[in-house]
């Protein structure tokens, strides 16, 4: 009989924490989970899910713009922000209830409140003291705030989902996927958008050709995209607007400033020092390849470890963790060839090596390109190209990277990712019969080397 209250105690009911709790409970382990805010974590409440709902809403404008070229006459279109927010909130509440029900039906004990470690096996939630044989930290991350004069007048993505009204003029600071996505969202919903990035090209880490074309097409849509620019000061005007001074001595007047300059792990006030858990300089919990901290019985997964901050990765880490602890099968997460997408306007997706990475890592590289006007664009008159790339190890013929910018890129890339993950060759791609007429068929009909 165990000397502890629980076999596993999970701190944080985000996607990773919930999955770990449920899977552990399914093995017969006694499991509890603590959450101080909302079930489902960032992704469900103030991240991936509401953001995708916003993308859907913003995309309607594109459909309306294209309608005339497809024979439709749409006389009047009005977007109502409060109606959308109310509908969005209802969907998020539904998902919160689903997460709670999943935990309860799995036999997981739910505690509402902030959990604090007291030592390697003891923690408190409110006034309740609990012991656990194993503890999992899955507390996620939060947006990083600017350290500038007037920075308190800006918002982050957390507040963007709950604004009382749609801002007429928006400045977005940051060139990661969150900033790029919100630029497309606010523009699509009718705001006038300016986006700043301190570097020469945004979306660092993605294939340069793809992100360069995205920048070109965002500008063509009307987004004021400025590279090598940053904010030095924000002030409120007498009229209530925000006056923003930039590092090139120019200034902007906007109604809202949204910062998307990265995220930091949520590891403050958890009692990590008391338990002996080591953290990195940015607060990330330091773990080994099995998600174990320097304390033998304490583990961490998801954004709080600052490894690969994606919801599906946290879920996969949870699976590996439960196998390691409860199935007596030590399992390390494999971070190679994980597909990802940016729900920009237009969207982009990728898996594997970029062209520059491949040229740095491999002896010989073949790069195949296809740039074309999608059939729908040709009909509607939208002047945007779709770009697809395959990166091939010329020595083995293996496809080591795939990249796409254009409609449905995320949906298409999910299937391509299976092929890249499986180590298929360009010859395998070529031997696959295309589905016609689709954009996806270009991945199996590509013959042009770049």
mmCIF file of C-alpha atoms in Angstrom, residues 260-429:
data_model
loop_
_atom_site.group_PDB
_atom_site.id
_atom_site.type_symbol
_atom_site.label_atom_id
_atom_site.label_comp_id
_atom_site.label_asym_id
_atom_site.label_seq_id
_atom_site.Cartn_x
_atom_site.Cartn_y
_atom_site.Cartn_z
ATOM 1 C CA UNK A 260 3.554 39.293 -29.417
ATOM 2 C CA UNK A 261 7.264 39.127 -28.624
ATOM 3 C CA UNK A 262 7.473 35.631 -27.194
ATOM 4 C CA UNK A 263 6.348 33.701 -24.145
ATOM 5 C CA UNK A 264 7.844 32.828 -20.778
ATOM 6 C CA UNK A 265 7.290 29.657 -18.699
ATOM 7 C CA UNK A 266 4.729 29.793 -15.889
ATOM 8 C CA UNK A 267 6.986 28.566 -13.106
ATOM 9 C CA UNK A 268 6.856 31.396 -10.575
ATOM 10 C CA UNK A 269 5.437 30.731 -7.090
ATOM 11 C CA UNK A 270 5.376 26.960 -7.591
ATOM 12 C CA UNK A 271 7.861 26.223 -4.818
ATOM 13 C CA UNK A 272 10.424 24.771 -7.207
ATOM 14 C CA UNK A 273 13.267 25.910 -4.988
ATOM 15 C CA UNK A 274 11.798 24.108 -1.967
ATOM 16 C CA UNK A 275 11.595 20.868 -3.926
ATOM 17 C CA UNK A 276 15.077 21.225 -5.419
ATOM 18 C CA UNK A 277 13.962 21.518 -9.064
ATOM 19 C CA UNK A 278 16.403 23.381 -11.325
ATOM 20 C CA UNK A 279 15.221 26.038 -13.768
ATOM 21 C CA UNK A 280 16.878 27.839 -16.667
ATOM 22 C CA UNK A 281 17.506 31.588 -16.708
ATOM 23 C CA UNK A 282 14.100 32.225 -18.311
ATOM 24 C CA UNK A 283 12.343 30.128 -15.660
ATOM 25 C CA UNK A 284 11.920 26.999 -17.793
ATOM 26 C CA UNK A 285 11.943 23.724 -15.859
ATOM 27 C CA UNK A 286 15.058 21.803 -16.836
ATOM 28 C CA UNK A 287 14.379 18.171 -17.753
ATOM 29 C CA UNK A 288 16.132 15.212 -19.372
ATOM 30 C CA UNK A 289 14.967 13.366 -22.468
ATOM 31 C CA UNK A 290 12.383 11.520 -20.371
ATOM 32 C CA UNK A 291 10.916 14.793 -19.020
ATOM 33 C CA UNK A 292 12.417 14.108 -15.578
ATOM 34 C CA UNK A 293 13.810 17.022 -13.568
ATOM 35 C CA UNK A 294 16.895 16.803 -11.378
ATOM 36 C CA UNK A 295 14.563 15.509 -8.648
ATOM 37 C CA UNK A 296 13.912 11.844 -9.403
ATOM 38 C CA UNK A 297 10.145 11.817 -8.876
ATOM 39 C CA UNK A 298 9.293 15.242 -10.355
ATOM 40 C CA UNK A 299 8.645 15.654 -14.072
ATOM 41 C CA UNK A 300 7.653 18.497 -16.390
ATOM 42 C CA UNK A 301 6.118 18.676 -19.875
ATOM 43 C CA UNK A 302 4.771 21.302 -22.246
ATOM 44 C CA UNK A 303 5.558 24.993 -22.532
ATOM 45 C CA UNK A 304 6.936 25.276 -18.983
ATOM 46 C CA UNK A 305 9.995 23.317 -20.206
ATOM 47 C CA UNK A 306 10.494 25.614 -23.232
ATOM 48 C CA UNK A 307 11.450 22.793 -25.588
ATOM 49 C CA UNK A 308 9.009 22.797 -28.513
ATOM 50 C CA UNK A 309 6.006 24.851 -27.477
ATOM 51 C CA UNK A 310 3.152 23.261 -29.414
ATOM 52 C CA UNK A 311 -0.014 21.720 -27.993
ATOM 53 C CA UNK A 312 0.328 18.396 -29.858
ATOM 54 C CA UNK A 313 3.917 18.150 -28.602
ATOM 55 C CA UNK A 314 2.774 18.545 -24.982
ATOM 56 C CA UNK A 315 0.219 15.792 -25.564
ATOM 57 C CA UNK A 316 2.858 13.512 -27.096
ATOM 58 C CA UNK A 317 5.175 14.256 -24.165
ATOM 59 C CA UNK A 318 2.348 13.196 -21.841
ATOM 60 C CA UNK A 319 2.045 9.837 -23.635
ATOM 61 C CA UNK A 320 5.787 9.245 -23.374
ATOM 62 C CA UNK A 321 5.773 10.221 -19.705
ATOM 63 C CA UNK A 322 3.020 7.781 -18.719
ATOM 64 C CA UNK A 323 4.806 4.964 -20.530
ATOM 65 C CA UNK A 324 7.987 5.850 -18.653
ATOM 66 C CA UNK A 325 6.410 6.012 -15.174
ATOM 67 C CA UNK A 326 3.530 3.553 -15.240
ATOM 68 C CA UNK A 327 4.240 1.096 -18.073
ATOM 69 C CA UNK A 328 7.871 0.505 -17.097
ATOM 70 C CA UNK A 329 8.842 1.473 -20.666
ATOM 71 C CA UNK A 330 11.216 4.439 -20.636
ATOM 72 C CA UNK A 331 10.135 6.525 -23.647
ATOM 73 C CA UNK A 332 11.800 9.684 -24.887
ATOM 74 C CA UNK A 333 9.938 12.212 -27.022
ATOM 75 C CA UNK A 334 11.193 12.454 -30.623
ATOM 76 C CA UNK A 335 11.209 16.083 -31.763
ATOM 77 C CA UNK A 336 12.336 15.431 -35.336
ATOM 78 C CA UNK A 337 10.033 16.112 -38.288
ATOM 79 C CA UNK A 338 7.181 17.665 -36.322
ATOM 80 C CA UNK A 339 4.866 19.505 -38.696
ATOM 81 C CA UNK A 340 3.662 22.983 -37.848
ATOM 82 C CA UNK A 341 1.495 25.669 -39.387
ATOM 83 C CA UNK A 342 1.059 29.420 -39.232
ATOM 84 C CA UNK A 343 -2.579 30.443 -39.698
ATOM 85 C CA UNK A 344 -1.538 33.619 -41.426
ATOM 86 C CA UNK A 345 -3.240 35.300 -44.381
ATOM 87 C CA UNK A 346 -2.542 33.319 -46.514
ATOM 88 C CA UNK A 347 -1.588 30.349 -44.297
ATOM 89 C CA UNK A 348 1.709 28.481 -44.365
ATOM 90 C CA UNK A 349 2.856 25.074 -43.119
ATOM 91 C CA UNK A 350 6.037 23.040 -43.006
ATOM 92 C CA UNK A 351 7.704 19.853 -41.851
ATOM 93 C CA UNK A 352 11.372 18.878 -41.687
ATOM 94 C CA UNK A 353 14.391 20.870 -42.802
ATOM 95 C CA UNK A 354 14.301 24.273 -44.443
ATOM 96 C CA UNK A 355 16.399 24.777 -47.560
ATOM 97 C CA UNK A 356 19.155 26.583 -45.639
ATOM 98 C CA UNK A 357 19.221 23.925 -42.897
ATOM 99 C CA UNK A 358 19.503 21.155 -45.475
ATOM 100 C CA UNK A 359 22.352 22.898 -47.286
ATOM 101 C CA UNK A 360 24.172 23.296 -43.971
ATOM 102 C CA UNK A 361 23.604 19.702 -42.810
ATOM 103 C CA UNK A 362 23.701 17.562 -45.948
ATOM 104 C CA UNK A 363 26.364 16.811 -48.523
ATOM 105 C CA UNK A 364 24.117 17.428 -51.540
ATOM 106 C CA UNK A 365 20.607 18.872 -51.755
ATOM 107 C CA UNK A 366 17.947 19.012 -54.456
ATOM 108 C CA UNK A 367 15.192 21.595 -54.084
ATOM 109 C CA UNK A 368 11.935 21.241 -56.027
ATOM 110 C CA UNK A 369 9.615 24.220 -56.486
ATOM 111 C CA UNK A 370 6.098 24.827 -57.641
ATOM 112 C CA UNK A 371 4.638 28.334 -57.716
ATOM 113 C CA UNK A 372 1.209 28.736 -59.275
ATOM 114 C CA UNK A 373 -2.164 30.460 -59.124
ATOM 115 C CA UNK A 374 -4.744 28.189 -57.475
ATOM 116 C CA UNK A 375 -7.718 27.451 -59.710
ATOM 117 C CA UNK A 376 -10.056 29.416 -57.436
ATOM 118 C CA UNK A 377 -7.785 32.486 -57.545
ATOM 119 C CA UNK A 378 -7.597 32.324 -61.318
ATOM 120 C CA UNK A 379 -11.398 32.477 -61.430
ATOM 121 C CA UNK A 380 -11.973 35.034 -58.683
ATOM 122 C CA UNK A 381 -9.185 37.344 -59.800
ATOM 123 C CA UNK A 382 -7.221 37.202 -56.543
ATOM 124 C CA UNK A 383 -3.600 37.932 -57.423
ATOM 125 C CA UNK A 384 -1.894 35.527 -55.017
ATOM 126 C CA UNK A 385 0.401 32.620 -55.735
ATOM 127 C CA UNK A 386 0.694 29.330 -53.873
ATOM 128 C CA UNK A 387 4.245 28.153 -53.202
ATOM 129 C CA UNK A 388 5.290 24.557 -52.528
ATOM 130 C CA UNK A 389 8.782 23.215 -51.911
ATOM 131 C CA UNK A 390 10.296 19.802 -51.397
ATOM 132 C CA UNK A 391 13.796 19.537 -49.919
ATOM 133 C CA UNK A 392 15.529 16.307 -50.963
ATOM 134 C CA UNK A 393 18.744 14.684 -49.774
ATOM 135 C CA UNK A 394 20.374 14.167 -53.172
ATOM 136 C CA UNK A 395 22.517 11.309 -51.863
ATOM 137 C CA UNK A 396 19.635 9.152 -50.613
ATOM 138 C CA UNK A 397 16.700 10.695 -52.560
ATOM 139 C CA UNK A 398 14.893 11.008 -49.221
ATOM 140 C CA UNK A 399 12.498 13.949 -48.808
ATOM 141 C CA UNK A 400 13.770 15.764 -45.721
ATOM 142 C CA UNK A 401 11.573 18.860 -45.824
ATOM 143 C CA UNK A 402 8.297 20.134 -47.239
ATOM 144 C CA UNK A 403 6.954 23.694 -47.174
ATOM 145 C CA UNK A 404 3.818 25.396 -48.428
ATOM 146 C CA UNK A 405 2.248 28.842 -48.533
ATOM 147 C CA UNK A 406 -1.329 29.036 -49.720
ATOM 148 C CA UNK A 407 -4.926 28.026 -49.003
ATOM 149 C CA UNK A 408 -5.387 24.799 -46.994
ATOM 150 C CA UNK A 409 -1.647 24.474 -46.403
ATOM 151 C CA UNK A 410 -2.085 23.146 -42.857
ATOM 152 C CA UNK A 411 -4.578 20.484 -43.949
ATOM 153 C CA UNK A 412 -2.351 19.414 -46.834
ATOM 154 C CA UNK A 413 0.855 19.384 -44.794
ATOM 155 C CA UNK A 414 -0.555 16.963 -42.219
ATOM 156 C CA UNK A 415 -0.599 14.215 -44.850
ATOM 157 C CA UNK A 416 2.775 15.178 -46.295
ATOM 158 C CA UNK A 417 4.248 15.065 -42.781
ATOM 159 C CA UNK A 418 3.468 11.352 -42.564
ATOM 160 C CA UNK A 419 5.509 10.739 -45.699
ATOM 161 C CA UNK A 420 8.442 12.826 -44.466
ATOM 162 C CA UNK A 421 8.305 11.164 -41.067
ATOM 163 C CA UNK A 422 8.289 7.744 -42.735
ATOM 164 C CA UNK A 423 11.421 8.615 -44.687
ATOM 165 C CA UNK A 424 9.875 8.323 -48.138
ATOM 166 C CA UNK A 425 11.912 9.277 -51.184
ATOM 167 C CA UNK A 426 11.244 11.693 -54.005
ATOM 168 C CA UNK A 427 10.731 8.611 -56.152
ATOM 169 C CA UNK A 428 7.926 7.536 -53.781
ATOM 170 C CA UNK A 429 6.310 10.961 -54.106
#
